[in-house]
XYZ file of C-alpha atoms in Angstrom:
771
model
C 11.561 13.610 13.706
C 13.694 11.084 15.559
C 13.792 13.333 18.613
C 10.028 13.819 18.481
C 9.481 10.056 18.332
C 11.781 9.306 21.249
C 9.943 11.906 23.349
C 6.557 10.184 22.936
C 4.927 9.452 26.305
C 2.280 6.875 27.126
C 0.422 7.881 30.245
C -0.458 5.127 32.680
C -1.656 5.444 36.299
C 1.342 6.559 38.318
C 3.899 6.489 35.474
C 4.571 7.919 32.009
C 6.300 5.505 29.634
C 8.659 6.746 26.926
C 10.512 4.977 24.153
C 13.426 4.389 26.528
C 11.192 2.304 28.813
C 9.829 -0.094 26.171
C 12.631 -0.253 23.579
C 14.895 -3.234 22.991
C 18.159 -2.587 24.850
C 21.718 -2.924 23.693
C 24.510 -4.507 25.707
C 25.281 -1.117 27.222
C 21.621 -0.709 28.286
C 20.818 1.848 25.599
C 17.994 1.629 23.080
C 18.751 -0.030 19.776
C 18.138 2.412 16.919
C 18.794 2.106 13.206
C 22.381 2.634 12.104
C 21.206 5.319 9.692
C 20.514 7.495 12.771
C 24.181 7.209 13.800
C 25.204 7.968 10.207
C 23.087 11.132 10.175
C 24.440 12.186 13.576
C 28.007 11.822 12.359
C 27.151 13.658 9.137
C 25.643 16.484 11.176
C 28.716 16.631 13.420
C 31.022 16.678 10.389
C 29.145 19.600 8.865
C 29.112 21.555 12.120
C 32.893 21.211 12.345
C 33.364 21.953 8.617
C 34.835 18.515 7.935
C 34.400 17.385 4.337
C 36.135 14.026 4.508
C 33.105 12.129 5.878
C 31.320 10.147 3.165
C 28.417 7.725 3.179
C 28.839 4.636 1.027
C 26.047 2.349 -0.178
C 24.960 -0.278 0.761
C 27.733 -0.578 3.400
C 29.258 2.352 5.221
C 31.743 2.819 8.073
C 31.111 4.749 11.267
C 33.576 6.794 13.256
C 33.986 4.033 15.847
C 35.096 1.620 13.121
C 31.830 -0.271 12.832
C 30.785 -1.483 9.402
C 27.006 -1.053 9.000
C 24.543 -2.006 6.302
C 22.156 0.713 5.062
C 20.622 -0.937 1.982
C 17.203 -1.194 3.642
C 17.449 2.272 5.240
C 18.334 4.428 2.234
C 16.138 4.413 -0.870
C 16.324 5.968 -4.320
C 20.095 6.268 -3.947
C 22.324 7.963 -6.524
C 26.037 7.136 -6.086
C 29.366 8.549 -7.192
C 32.353 6.362 -7.866
C 33.322 3.841 -5.185
C 29.713 3.617 -4.016
C 29.754 7.063 -2.394
C 26.224 8.345 -1.893
C 25.437 11.489 -3.852
C 21.781 11.686 -2.856
C 18.925 9.597 -1.465
C 15.221 10.120 -2.054
C 13.988 8.157 0.959
C 15.054 7.149 4.459
C 13.451 4.386 6.486
C 13.577 4.497 10.285
C 12.526 1.477 12.334
C 11.834 1.451 16.072
C 11.878 -1.859 17.942
C 9.648 -2.338 20.994
C 9.560 -5.040 23.646
C 6.552 -7.255 24.307
C 7.702 -9.291 27.287
C 4.453 -9.147 29.292
C 0.838 -8.033 28.998
C 1.477 -4.587 30.503
C 4.431 -3.971 28.214
C 2.422 -5.173 25.230
C -0.453 -2.823 26.088
C 1.923 0.146 26.473
C 3.661 -0.717 23.195
C 0.320 -0.864 21.384
C -0.647 2.541 22.742
C 2.807 3.884 21.859
C 2.333 2.755 18.230
C -0.962 4.632 18.039
C 0.613 7.833 19.398
C 3.578 7.272 17.052
C 1.300 7.476 13.990
C -0.342 10.634 15.341
C 3.069 12.174 16.047
C 4.334 11.489 12.524
C 1.158 12.911 10.983
C 1.409 16.017 13.190
C 5.073 16.400 12.248
C 4.070 16.090 8.590
C 1.745 19.110 8.860
C 4.579 21.350 10.017
C 7.118 19.909 7.534
C 5.218 19.630 4.262
C 8.367 19.439 2.116
C 9.071 15.948 3.447
C 6.490 13.206 2.884
C 6.193 10.688 5.729
C 4.495 7.289 5.827
C 4.027 5.767 9.314
C 3.525 2.018 9.525
C 3.331 -0.161 12.654
C 2.935 -3.827 13.499
C -0.840 -3.367 13.793
C -1.358 -1.169 10.701
C -2.038 -4.055 8.325
C -4.517 -5.645 10.734
C -6.344 -2.349 11.276
C -6.470 -1.538 7.566
C -7.570 -5.083 6.728
C -10.453 -4.898 9.190
C -11.257 -1.355 8.065
C -12.844 -2.911 4.960
C -15.697 -4.164 7.138
C -16.366 -0.701 8.563
C -16.324 1.130 5.237
C -18.545 -1.558 3.685
C -21.429 -1.314 6.148
C -23.629 1.234 4.385
C -22.953 -0.342 0.996
C -24.004 -3.754 2.296
C -27.205 -2.236 3.689
C -27.876 -0.710 0.267
C -27.231 -4.090 -1.311
C -29.670 -5.753 1.084
C -32.406 -3.210 0.330
C -31.943 -3.679 -3.429
C -32.020 -7.471 -3.191
C -35.153 -7.407 -1.001
C -36.905 -5.105 -3.457
C -35.994 -7.137 -6.520
C -36.756 -10.494 -4.845
C -40.268 -9.247 -4.041
C -40.760 -7.944 -7.582
C -39.482 -11.170 -9.167
C -42.108 -13.169 -7.269
C -44.967 -10.762 -7.926
C -47.715 -10.966 -10.548
C -50.711 -8.868 -11.484
C -52.895 -11.720 -10.276
C -53.249 -10.881 -6.576
C -54.009 -14.507 -5.600
C -51.179 -16.258 -7.439
C -48.611 -13.539 -6.754
C -46.006 -14.602 -4.149
C -44.195 -11.436 -2.930
C -43.894 -12.756 0.600
C -42.063 -15.854 -0.682
C -39.426 -13.642 -2.283
C -38.871 -11.869 1.029
C -38.974 -15.114 3.024
C -36.473 -16.726 0.642
C -34.006 -13.934 1.361
C -34.812 -14.221 5.069
C -33.961 -17.936 4.906
C -30.532 -17.136 3.462
C -29.985 -14.403 6.053
C -30.914 -16.694 8.958
C -28.474 -19.343 7.753
C -25.663 -16.776 7.463
C -26.378 -15.366 10.934
C -26.535 -18.868 12.431
C -23.115 -19.672 11.011
C -21.698 -16.388 12.305
C -23.142 -17.093 15.756
C -21.648 -20.592 15.863
C -18.236 -19.289 14.782
C -18.342 -16.616 17.518
C -19.463 -19.053 20.231
C -16.665 -21.482 19.342
C -13.989 -18.800 19.619
C -13.600 -18.052 15.921
C -12.260 -14.695 14.802
C -13.905 -12.439 12.270
C -11.946 -11.166 9.271
C -12.869 -9.118 6.237
C -12.909 -12.119 3.877
C -16.250 -12.997 5.541
C -17.785 -10.265 3.379
C -17.905 -12.836 0.592
C -20.005 -15.348 2.552
C -23.373 -13.510 2.157
C -22.847 -13.501 -1.604
C -21.961 -17.207 -1.622
C -25.206 -17.822 0.230
C -27.155 -15.434 -1.981
C -26.213 -17.280 -5.156
C -26.947 -20.741 -3.773
C -29.838 -20.130 -1.380
C -31.979 -17.839 -3.538
C -31.703 -20.165 -6.529
C -33.011 -23.053 -4.407
C -36.001 -21.061 -3.190
C -36.806 -19.703 -6.666
C -36.574 -23.238 -8.068
C -39.146 -24.395 -5.513
C -41.423 -21.507 -6.470
C -40.991 -22.388 -10.144
C -41.976 -25.982 -9.384
C -45.071 -24.715 -7.550
C -46.205 -22.908 -10.703
C -46.149 -26.210 -12.616
C -48.512 -27.993 -10.197
C -52.250 -28.175 -10.823
C -54.387 -25.737 -8.904
C -57.115 -28.307 -8.332
C -54.775 -30.398 -6.174
C -54.658 -30.281 -2.415
C -51.873 -28.164 -0.885
C -50.184 -31.266 0.522
C -50.064 -32.883 -2.903
C -48.735 -29.706 -4.521
C -46.068 -29.379 -1.838
C -45.058 -33.016 -2.267
C -44.736 -32.447 -6.022
C -42.546 -29.382 -5.397
C -40.188 -31.250 -3.078
C -39.991 -34.222 -5.434
C -39.243 -31.966 -8.395
C -36.730 -29.500 -6.948
C -35.186 -30.812 -3.730
C -33.208 -33.657 -5.335
C -31.095 -31.295 -7.444
C -30.867 -28.798 -4.551
C -29.653 -31.578 -2.244
C -26.967 -32.631 -4.728
C -25.654 -29.095 -5.251
C -25.669 -28.524 -1.484
C -23.596 -31.689 -1.055
C -21.153 -30.387 -3.664
C -20.797 -27.085 -1.801
C -20.180 -28.928 1.462
C -17.527 -31.152 -0.093
C -15.734 -28.296 -1.848
C -15.665 -25.920 1.100
C -15.175 -28.819 3.500
C -11.853 -29.630 1.867
C -10.997 -25.924 2.072
C -11.772 -25.979 5.806
C -9.602 -29.059 6.373
C -5.964 -29.055 7.573
C -4.901 -29.360 3.923
C -5.405 -25.590 3.642
C -2.443 -23.722 5.125
C -4.045 -20.248 5.057
C -5.937 -19.553 8.246
C -8.200 -16.887 6.719
C -9.171 -19.219 3.861
C -9.783 -22.096 6.268
C -12.078 -19.997 8.496
C -13.888 -18.675 5.418
C -14.529 -22.203 4.125
C -15.579 -23.429 7.572
C -18.078 -20.597 7.958
C -19.384 -21.212 4.439
C -19.920 -24.916 5.182
C -21.926 -24.161 8.318
C -24.015 -21.512 6.546
C -24.778 -23.793 3.570
C -25.727 -26.686 5.840
C -28.164 -24.578 7.868
C -29.512 -22.975 4.710
C -30.445 -26.467 3.488
C -32.229 -27.218 6.772
C -34.037 -23.871 6.751
C -35.166 -24.331 3.144
C -36.593 -27.750 4.048
C -38.333 -26.502 7.170
C -38.840 -22.735 7.302
C -39.236 -21.975 3.596
C -41.149 -25.201 2.951
C -43.681 -24.317 5.635
C -43.927 -20.773 4.238
C -44.739 -22.271 0.843
C -47.472 -24.423 2.418
C -48.942 -21.401 4.187
C -49.103 -19.320 1.000
C -50.559 -22.380 -0.758
C -53.523 -22.400 1.608
C -53.951 -18.660 1.046
C -54.009 -19.260 -2.702
C -56.474 -22.158 -2.506
C -58.822 -20.034 -0.431
C -58.594 -17.211 -2.979
C -57.131 -14.813 -0.453
C -55.036 -11.791 -1.360
C -51.313 -12.676 -1.467
C -50.320 -9.555 0.513
C -53.295 -8.611 2.695
C -54.619 -12.196 3.100
C -58.169 -10.948 2.526
C -60.721 -13.021 0.664
C -60.928 -11.870 -2.963
C -64.554 -11.233 -3.968
C -66.178 -12.705 -7.061
C -65.899 -10.775 -10.370
C -69.526 -9.717 -10.237
C -68.948 -8.161 -6.814
C -65.778 -6.383 -7.965
C -67.642 -4.640 -10.759
C -69.386 -2.514 -8.171
C -66.092 -1.362 -6.595
C -63.844 1.608 -7.602
C -61.148 1.164 -10.260
C -58.235 1.238 -7.782
C -59.954 -1.438 -5.706
C -60.471 -3.654 -8.775
C -56.824 -3.149 -9.729
C -55.531 -4.281 -6.305
C -57.784 -7.354 -6.272
C -57.315 -8.531 -9.847
C -57.418 -12.336 -9.990
C -58.465 -15.199 -12.261
C -60.903 -17.678 -10.774
C -60.844 -21.348 -11.690
C -64.223 -20.954 -13.382
C -62.696 -18.420 -15.782
C -60.119 -20.898 -17.103
C -62.143 -24.121 -17.033
C -62.982 -24.039 -20.713
C -59.385 -23.621 -21.816
C -57.394 -26.510 -20.387
C -54.131 -25.403 -21.961
C -54.221 -21.981 -20.349
C -51.813 -21.737 -17.414
C -52.776 -19.051 -14.917
C -49.105 -18.469 -14.073
C -48.177 -17.533 -17.653
C -49.102 -13.942 -16.872
C -45.879 -13.755 -14.835
C -43.602 -11.425 -16.793
C -40.506 -13.683 -16.843
C -42.526 -16.823 -17.665
C -44.308 -14.994 -20.456
C -41.042 -13.576 -21.846
C -39.203 -16.912 -21.928
C -42.072 -18.967 -23.308
C -43.402 -16.555 -25.895
C -40.224 -14.892 -27.152
C -36.788 -15.930 -25.913
C -36.979 -19.722 -26.367
C -38.023 -19.367 -29.994
C -35.451 -16.662 -30.675
C -32.377 -18.425 -29.231
C -33.153 -21.662 -31.107
C -33.743 -19.869 -34.401
C -31.567 -21.160 -37.242
C -30.372 -17.662 -38.128
C -29.366 -16.816 -34.546
C -27.241 -19.918 -33.903
C -24.257 -18.911 -36.140
C -23.954 -15.570 -34.370
C -23.995 -17.270 -30.958
C -21.253 -19.687 -32.059
C -19.217 -16.773 -33.436
C -19.708 -14.869 -30.195
C -18.489 -17.917 -28.256
C -15.314 -18.069 -30.378
C -14.671 -14.405 -29.606
C -15.250 -15.178 -25.912
C -12.710 -18.019 -26.011
C -10.171 -15.841 -27.848
C -10.280 -13.029 -25.286
C -10.277 -15.539 -22.425
C -7.143 -17.175 -23.865
C -5.463 -13.798 -24.253
C -6.100 -13.038 -20.598
C -5.198 -16.545 -19.442
C -1.724 -16.224 -20.967
C -1.142 -13.078 -18.895
C -2.191 -14.443 -15.499
C -0.059 -13.092 -12.663
C 0.102 -14.067 -9.022
C -0.962 -11.459 -6.479
C 2.059 -9.773 -4.922
C 0.755 -6.510 -3.519
C -0.342 -6.022 0.077
C -2.702 -3.243 -0.985
C -4.984 -5.878 -2.601
C -6.364 -6.920 0.785
C -6.919 -3.595 2.554
C -9.147 -0.565 2.242
C -7.991 2.262 0.000
C -6.534 5.518 1.363
C -4.867 3.728 4.284
C -1.389 3.763 5.776
C -0.658 0.298 4.422
C -1.162 1.313 0.793
C 0.859 4.512 1.154
C 3.676 2.740 2.954
C 3.898 -0.296 0.651
C 3.814 1.948 -2.424
C 6.772 3.946 -1.098
C 8.503 0.745 0.028
C 8.282 -0.825 -3.424
C 9.339 2.405 -5.121
C 12.408 3.199 -3.053
C 13.522 0.025 -1.257
C 13.238 -2.767 -3.818
C 16.935 -3.114 -4.574
C 17.572 -5.179 -1.455
C 15.423 -7.656 0.393
C 14.340 -7.087 3.984
C 16.873 -8.056 6.633
C 16.321 -11.769 7.220
C 17.028 -13.223 10.649
C 19.027 -16.474 10.519
C 18.435 -18.158 13.904
C 20.545 -21.110 15.069
C 18.596 -22.641 17.954
C 20.880 -25.494 19.023
C 24.123 -25.734 20.903
C 26.806 -26.526 18.315
C 30.589 -26.476 18.390
C 31.106 -22.930 17.211
C 34.831 -23.235 17.858
C 35.097 -26.053 15.328
C 36.266 -24.991 11.859
C 34.033 -27.530 10.090
C 30.970 -26.182 11.889
C 31.880 -22.640 10.864
C 32.208 -23.751 7.262
C 28.836 -25.537 7.453
C 27.198 -22.344 8.640
C 28.777 -20.270 5.895
C 27.870 -22.876 3.272
C 24.165 -22.147 3.670
C 24.615 -18.423 3.266
C 26.275 -18.405 -0.165
C 24.721 -16.276 -2.851
C 23.669 -13.429 -0.582
C 24.967 -9.924 -0.886
C 25.581 -9.277 2.789
C 25.847 -11.263 6.012
C 25.493 -8.628 8.654
C 27.705 -9.810 11.458
C 28.205 -13.545 11.686
C 30.627 -13.804 8.790
C 32.555 -10.837 10.162
C 32.479 -12.483 13.547
C 33.985 -15.678 12.159
C 36.586 -13.691 10.236
C 37.352 -11.826 13.437
C 37.984 -15.122 15.180
C 40.218 -16.264 12.365
C 42.235 -13.065 12.616
C 42.696 -13.746 16.325
C 43.783 -17.265 15.339
C 41.411 -18.844 17.844
C 38.973 -20.523 15.498
C 40.698 -23.906 15.503
C 41.994 -26.077 18.259
C 40.611 -23.875 20.994
C 38.756 -25.618 23.853
C 35.148 -24.745 24.364
C 35.740 -23.011 27.691
C 38.459 -20.798 26.273
C 36.306 -20.065 23.230
C 33.305 -18.928 25.274
C 35.513 -16.938 27.610
C 37.000 -15.195 24.589
C 33.482 -14.376 23.393
C 32.455 -12.984 26.740
C 35.628 -11.109 27.616
C 36.965 -9.981 24.258
C 34.533 -10.268 21.396
C 31.368 -8.911 22.976
C 33.250 -5.965 24.468
C 34.735 -5.016 21.128
C 33.218 -1.757 19.796
C 33.005 -3.315 16.350
C 30.397 -5.854 17.501
C 28.790 -4.172 20.509
C 25.596 -3.579 18.525
C 25.042 -7.304 18.136
C 25.721 -8.404 21.686
C 22.124 -9.565 22.118
C 22.518 -12.080 19.321
C 24.441 -14.688 21.319
C 22.742 -16.494 24.202
C 24.847 -18.092 26.849
C 23.856 -20.761 29.310
C 25.710 -21.568 32.513
C 26.382 -25.185 33.417
C 28.110 -26.927 36.274
C 31.539 -25.728 37.466
C 30.877 -22.251 35.980
C 31.146 -23.674 32.454
C 29.426 -21.513 29.854
C 27.898 -22.837 26.644
C 26.504 -21.045 23.593
C 22.928 -22.320 23.199
C 21.684 -20.054 20.388
C 22.813 -17.335 18.027
C 21.656 -15.454 14.996
C 22.925 -13.543 11.998
C 21.258 -11.437 9.332
C 21.010 -11.969 5.604
C 20.173 -9.462 2.883
C 19.659 -10.455 -0.754
C 19.995 -8.413 -3.922
C 16.631 -8.122 -5.682
C 15.151 -6.399 -8.713
C 12.498 -3.706 -8.456
C 10.394 -5.384 -11.147
C 10.878 -8.981 -9.940
C 9.376 -9.295 -6.474
C 8.989 -13.030 -7.065
C 12.687 -13.328 -6.179
C 11.738 -12.701 -2.558
C 9.416 -15.716 -2.607
C 12.112 -17.870 -4.213
C 14.540 -16.684 -1.538
C 12.098 -17.603 1.219
C 11.478 -21.082 -0.204
C 15.220 -21.673 -0.747
C 16.043 -20.785 2.836
C 13.274 -23.002 4.183
C 14.460 -25.984 2.145
C 17.978 -25.426 3.438
C 16.714 -25.332 7.014
C 15.267 -28.825 6.519
C 18.355 -30.361 4.918
C 21.242 -28.605 6.658
C 23.376 -30.122 9.365
C 22.848 -27.023 11.495
C 19.351 -26.513 12.906
C 18.178 -23.034 12.069
C 15.073 -21.062 11.157
C 14.681 -17.920 9.071
C 12.274 -15.086 9.766
C 11.363 -11.541 8.882
C 8.012 -9.826 9.620
C 7.456 -9.444 5.880
C 7.491 -13.255 5.547
C 3.987 -13.221 7.020
C 2.793 -11.372 3.934
C 5.037 -13.253 1.513
C 3.592 -16.524 2.796
C 0.137 -15.248 2.037
C 0.988 -14.772 -1.614
C 3.300 -17.750 -1.955
C 0.530 -20.086 -0.781
C -2.518 -18.130 -1.931
C -2.670 -19.886 -5.285
C -1.119 -23.299 -4.786
C -3.103 -24.523 -1.804
C -6.585 -23.374 -2.916
C -6.010 -24.625 -6.465
C -4.855 -27.959 -5.107
C -7.962 -28.158 -2.928
C -10.205 -27.207 -5.843
C -8.690 -29.916 -8.038
C -9.245 -32.497 -5.302
C -12.799 -31.228 -4.868
C -13.508 -31.354 -8.598
C -12.223 -34.935 -8.898
C -14.227 -36.011 -5.878
C -17.366 -34.342 -7.180
C -17.040 -36.014 -10.563
C -16.576 -39.371 -8.858
C -19.411 -38.666 -6.431
C -21.874 -37.472 -9.058
C -21.114 -40.380 -11.387
C -23.107 -42.640 -9.045
C -25.995 -40.200 -8.648
C -26.800 -38.879 -12.110
C -29.066 -40.919 -14.322
C -26.966 -40.429 -17.454
C -23.195 -40.146 -17.847
C -23.678 -37.458 -20.519
C -24.847 -35.105 -17.773
C -21.433 -35.430 -16.145
C -19.652 -34.868 -19.452
C -21.610 -31.734 -20.310
C -21.332 -30.408 -16.772
C -17.557 -30.865 -16.771
C -17.163 -29.112 -20.115
C -19.402 -26.246 -19.004
C -17.521 -25.735 -15.719
C -14.191 -25.808 -17.565
C -15.430 -23.241 -20.102
C -16.773 -20.940 -17.387
C -13.656 -21.113 -15.201
C -11.358 -20.601 -18.189
C -13.307 -17.522 -19.228
C -13.461 -16.092 -15.714
C -9.689 -16.434 -15.212
C -8.988 -14.832 -18.595
C -11.344 -11.881 -18.230
C -10.323 -11.479 -14.598
C -6.737 -10.935 -15.718
C -7.820 -8.479 -18.428
C -9.715 -6.604 -15.695
C -6.446 -6.283 -13.724
C -7.312 -8.814 -11.018
C -4.394 -10.959 -9.870
C -4.537 -14.481 -8.525
C -4.498 -14.139 -4.761
C -6.353 -15.742 -1.865
C -9.592 -13.821 -2.505
C -9.755 -14.410 -6.253
C -8.905 -18.111 -5.941
C -11.621 -18.604 -3.315
C -14.035 -16.944 -5.740
C -12.914 -19.323 -8.506
C -13.609 -22.309 -6.247
C -17.045 -20.874 -5.525
C -17.503 -20.355 -9.271
C -17.368 -24.121 -9.834
C -20.315 -24.635 -7.506
C -22.216 -21.620 -8.844
C -21.949 -22.985 -12.388
C -23.155 -26.420 -11.303
C -26.025 -24.792 -9.388
C -27.365 -23.079 -12.489
C -26.397 -25.402 -15.325
C -27.044 -28.843 -13.812
C -30.896 -28.610 -13.852
C -30.883 -27.428 -17.478
C -28.548 -30.199 -18.604
C -30.371 -32.858 -16.596
C -33.766 -31.940 -18.079
C -32.352 -31.911 -21.593
C -30.305 -35.117 -21.415
C -33.043 -37.174 -19.717
C -35.748 -35.970 -22.095
C -37.100 -38.578 -24.504
C -39.018 -38.226 -27.751
C -39.401 -34.973 -29.677
C -36.397 -33.073 -31.029
C -33.352 -31.491 -29.408
C -34.776 -28.023 -30.036
C -38.015 -28.969 -28.310
C -36.189 -30.197 -25.214
C -33.943 -27.110 -25.124
C -37.070 -24.951 -25.070
C -38.607 -27.190 -22.420
C -35.501 -26.983 -20.202
C -35.452 -23.192 -20.472
C -39.167 -22.931 -19.703
C -38.867 -25.198 -16.665
C -35.669 -23.810 -15.098
C -35.006 -20.522 -16.898
C -37.243 -18.392 -14.695
C -35.514 -19.517 -11.470
C -32.078 -18.926 -13.006
C -33.094 -15.484 -14.273
C -34.643 -14.473 -10.937
C -31.620 -15.508 -8.865
C -29.242 -13.913 -11.384
C -31.024 -10.550 -11.280
C -31.052 -10.535 -7.462
C -27.405 -11.589 -7.362
C -26.211 -8.869 -9.763
C -28.243 -6.169 -8.002
C -26.715 -7.270 -4.691
C -23.189 -7.113 -6.134
C -23.416 -3.651 -7.697
C -22.988 -1.650 -4.417
C -19.743 -3.569 -3.762
C -18.161 -1.797 -6.734
C -18.381 1.520 -4.854
C -16.744 0.314 -1.593
C -13.370 2.082 -1.124
C -11.462 -1.150 -0.587
C -9.261 -3.231 -2.860
C -10.489 -6.438 -1.203
C -14.108 -5.736 -2.131
C -12.973 -4.562 -5.568
C -11.444 -7.991 -6.173
C -14.509 -9.656 -4.690
C -16.892 -7.679 -6.894
C -14.991 -8.230 -10.119
C -14.567 -11.969 -9.596
C -18.159 -12.638 -8.514
C -19.565 -10.393 -11.243
C -17.595 -12.244 -13.921
C -18.649 -15.623 -12.525
C -22.328 -14.629 -12.597
C -22.115 -13.021 -16.053
C -20.219 -15.872 -17.732
C -22.458 -18.519 -16.145
C -25.556 -16.624 -17.284
C -24.102 -16.412 -20.793
C -23.606 -20.187 -20.850
C -27.060 -20.962 -19.441
C -29.050 -18.740 -21.799
C -26.925 -18.661 -24.954
C -24.133 -21.218 -25.310
C -25.801 -24.359 -23.967
C -29.225 -23.774 -25.651
C -27.496 -23.403 -29.028
C -24.826 -26.101 -28.787
C -27.217 -28.710 -27.408
C -29.461 -28.363 -30.480
C -26.850 -29.977 -32.751
C -24.667 -32.079 -30.445
C -25.422 -35.343 -28.573
C -27.486 -36.770 -27.045
C -29.810 -37.432 -29.931
C -33.610 -37.503 -29.534
C -36.416 -39.364 -31.238
C -37.863 -37.003 -33.789
C -41.236 -38.657 -34.004
C -43.606 -39.057 -31.158
C -45.054 -42.540 -30.836
C -48.746 -42.695 -31.671
C -50.936 -44.135 -28.992
C -53.422 -46.789 -29.918
C -56.878 -45.153 -29.642
C -58.299 -48.409 -28.337
C -56.093 -48.338 -25.231
C -57.539 -45.245 -23.646
C -57.821 -44.347 -19.999
C -61.072 -43.077 -18.577
C -60.561 -40.843 -15.544
C -63.395 -40.080 -13.214
C -62.789 -37.153 -10.892
C -64.800 -36.658 -7.732
C -64.393 -33.322 -5.979
C -64.856 -33.239 -2.228
C -64.972 -30.084 -0.134
C -63.713 -29.898 3.447
C -65.378 -27.890 6.159
C -62.860 -25.086 5.631
C -63.732 -24.984 1.916
C -60.387 -26.504 0.964
C -60.792 -28.458 -2.240
C -59.618 -32.067 -2.341
C -59.595 -34.002 -5.629
C -59.764 -37.762 -5.406
C -59.005 -39.432 -8.741
C -60.626 -42.814 -9.499
C -59.113 -44.318 -12.625
C -60.605 -47.153 -14.690
C -59.239 -48.683 -17.875
C-alpha cells in the first residue's frame, strides 16, 4: 500500500508530479514518512534474513540506526508481552505530509489527495482481508458540505408538502371567503426573505455551509405564524366595512405582537452574529438569520399586506377566491349543474342579515373545531386533573434526561452518513484512543537555549505528559555532551549545526530548528518546536479538551512564548466552544429581552408567565433531546436558542389576550384567547411539522440533529399552548371579575348607519352616532 501511494502521479501540462515532488523533505532531501514505515521495513528485513531478535516495543521502539521513535499514534489495538513488546496490533495508521508553499503546489496537493482516496479504495478491492479508511485534509469539508447535496430532494419534498398544507389551511367551502392564495403567498413571502438574505450573504463574500439548512425552518416557524395571524385577524373584521378599514384593523390587531417578536429574533440572533461568538459557522448562521428575519418583516408589511388588500377587494365584490370570477346569485346557481354549484358555494350578506351572531368564517374547519369542541373540552373540570398529571409526567421525564446531558464529542454528528469521515473517526476512536494526537509545541521567539534556566523553564511546561518526542532528548543530549551550561551562544549554535543536526539520532527532526544569520556570520536560533503526546482513556475523550485548555493557559502565563497546535484541535475547538459560547449568548439575549419587554408589555404578569413558559419548554426540550440521543453541540444549541423565540412567538399572544382581559371569568378568557389565536398557532404548527418530516429521512447526522431538536421544540411548545397554559391559567393569577357590570338602560347609544355605494360597487359604511 505504501508503495502504491508513493507511486501516485498527478498529471499537469508538461510534468507529472509524484509524492516525492510535493512531500515535506528531511534534512537529507528525502520525504518524511511515518516511523512505522521504517519499523515495518526493518521487520521485513529481519524476517528475510531469519533474524528473530528484532522486537517492536510500544509505545516507544528503537530502530536499527539507534533512533528512538514513538508509535503510540501509529499502532492501534495493541496486545503486548512483557517489557512492552508488541504481540499483535489490530490497526496501523499511515500519515503522508504534503507541502502547500504556493498556489500551484496547493492545487497539485489537492488533486493528489483525491487520487490518494481512489488509490486506497482500489487497493481495498484487491485486498479485502484488510479494511482501509482513507482520510485527507479536505475530507471533513467535503463530507460536511455533502449534507447539502443529499438534502436537495428532501427539501423539495418538504416545500411541496408545506405549500399544499398552507393552501388547505387557508381554504374554506365558501368560495368567496376562502383564501388559498394567501396561504401560498405567505409561504412565498418567507421564501423571498430567505433568498434575499442568501443573495446578500453571497454578494458580500460570505461562504455557504450546511448549517444554513436550518434557516428556512427558522423562517418557516416565524414568518408563517405572522401571516396566519394576520389572516386570523381578517376573519374577525366586519364584512360590511371598507377594505381599507378592515386592513387597518388587521394591522392594528396583529402587527404589534409580530413587531415585538421580530425584534426579539433580531436581538437574539444579533448577539449570536456579534464578535462575542467565537464559532464562525454559528456567527454566519446568526447573521444570515438576522437578515432573513428583517426582510421577512418588511415583506409581510408590504408584499403580504398588499396581497391581503387585493383578496379583500375580491371578497367584497363577491368574486371567486381562486378564479376571481363573479359569483352569481343563489337563484341563478339553482339552474346550474351540481358540480358548478359546488365550486361556487358562497354565503351572501343577505343570507346572514337576520342572524347577527352568525359569523360567516365559522365554517372554517379549524375555527369550527376550536370554538365548538376543543375550548370547552380542555377547560372541563374533569379534564384538568389529567392535564396536570400529564404535565408532572412530562417534567419527570425531562428531569431524567436533563441529568444525563452530554456535550457533543463526535465528528460524525456534523457530516452526512456513509462518508469517509464517519468510517475514519469510528476506527480512530476504536483503535487509537489510548494516546492523544501528536501535539506541536512551537517556540516562536529567540531565547537563550544554551542557558540552563531557560531549558528548565521549557521542561517545566511539559510535565505530566507521557512522551516528549525530541526536545527533551535533545536537551539530555546536550547535557551528556556537557555543553548545556556556560557555553557561548556562537559555540552553542555551531555545535547544533555541526554536531547535533548531523547526528543520526536526531536527523529526522532537523527541520524543527530555524536558524537566522546575523552580522559577522553569527547564527541565532529564532524558532524551534517539539512534540507532546498525552495518555488518554478510550471512554474519556473530554481529557483531550482539558489538555488543550491547559496548554493554552500555559502559553499565556509562561515565560517562554509558545503556541500549541494539532489539526485535530480544529475539531476539538468546535466541541469545546459549541456549548459555552452559544449558551452565554442565549443568557445575555434572554436577560436583554426580559429587560426590553418590561417596558413594552402592558402588564408585568405577561413577562412572568412568558418567562415561566419559556423555561418549561427549554427544560423539556433539553431533557427529551438527551433521551433521544442528541448531544449538546453547535447545531443543537443553536436550535435551543431558536426555541426561545419560537415559544415566545406562539405563547405571547395567548398570554397577552388572557392577562389583559377584564370582566368575565378566567375560563371565559382562556376560551377567548384560544378562539382568537389558536387557529393561527394550529395552522403554522401543522405546516411546520409537515415541513420537518422529510428531514428525518435525510442520510445525514447534521439533519438528524436538526430534525429532532426542531421537532421537539414545536411539539413541546404546542403542548404548552393548547394544554398546559389553558388549564393552569384557569386557576392561577391573574384573577378576573366574575360578574359583568350591568349597563344602565337609560344610557343607550343610537347608531344610524348610512350605506354608500361607489361606482365600482364597493360598499362603504359611514357610521353617524348620536347619544
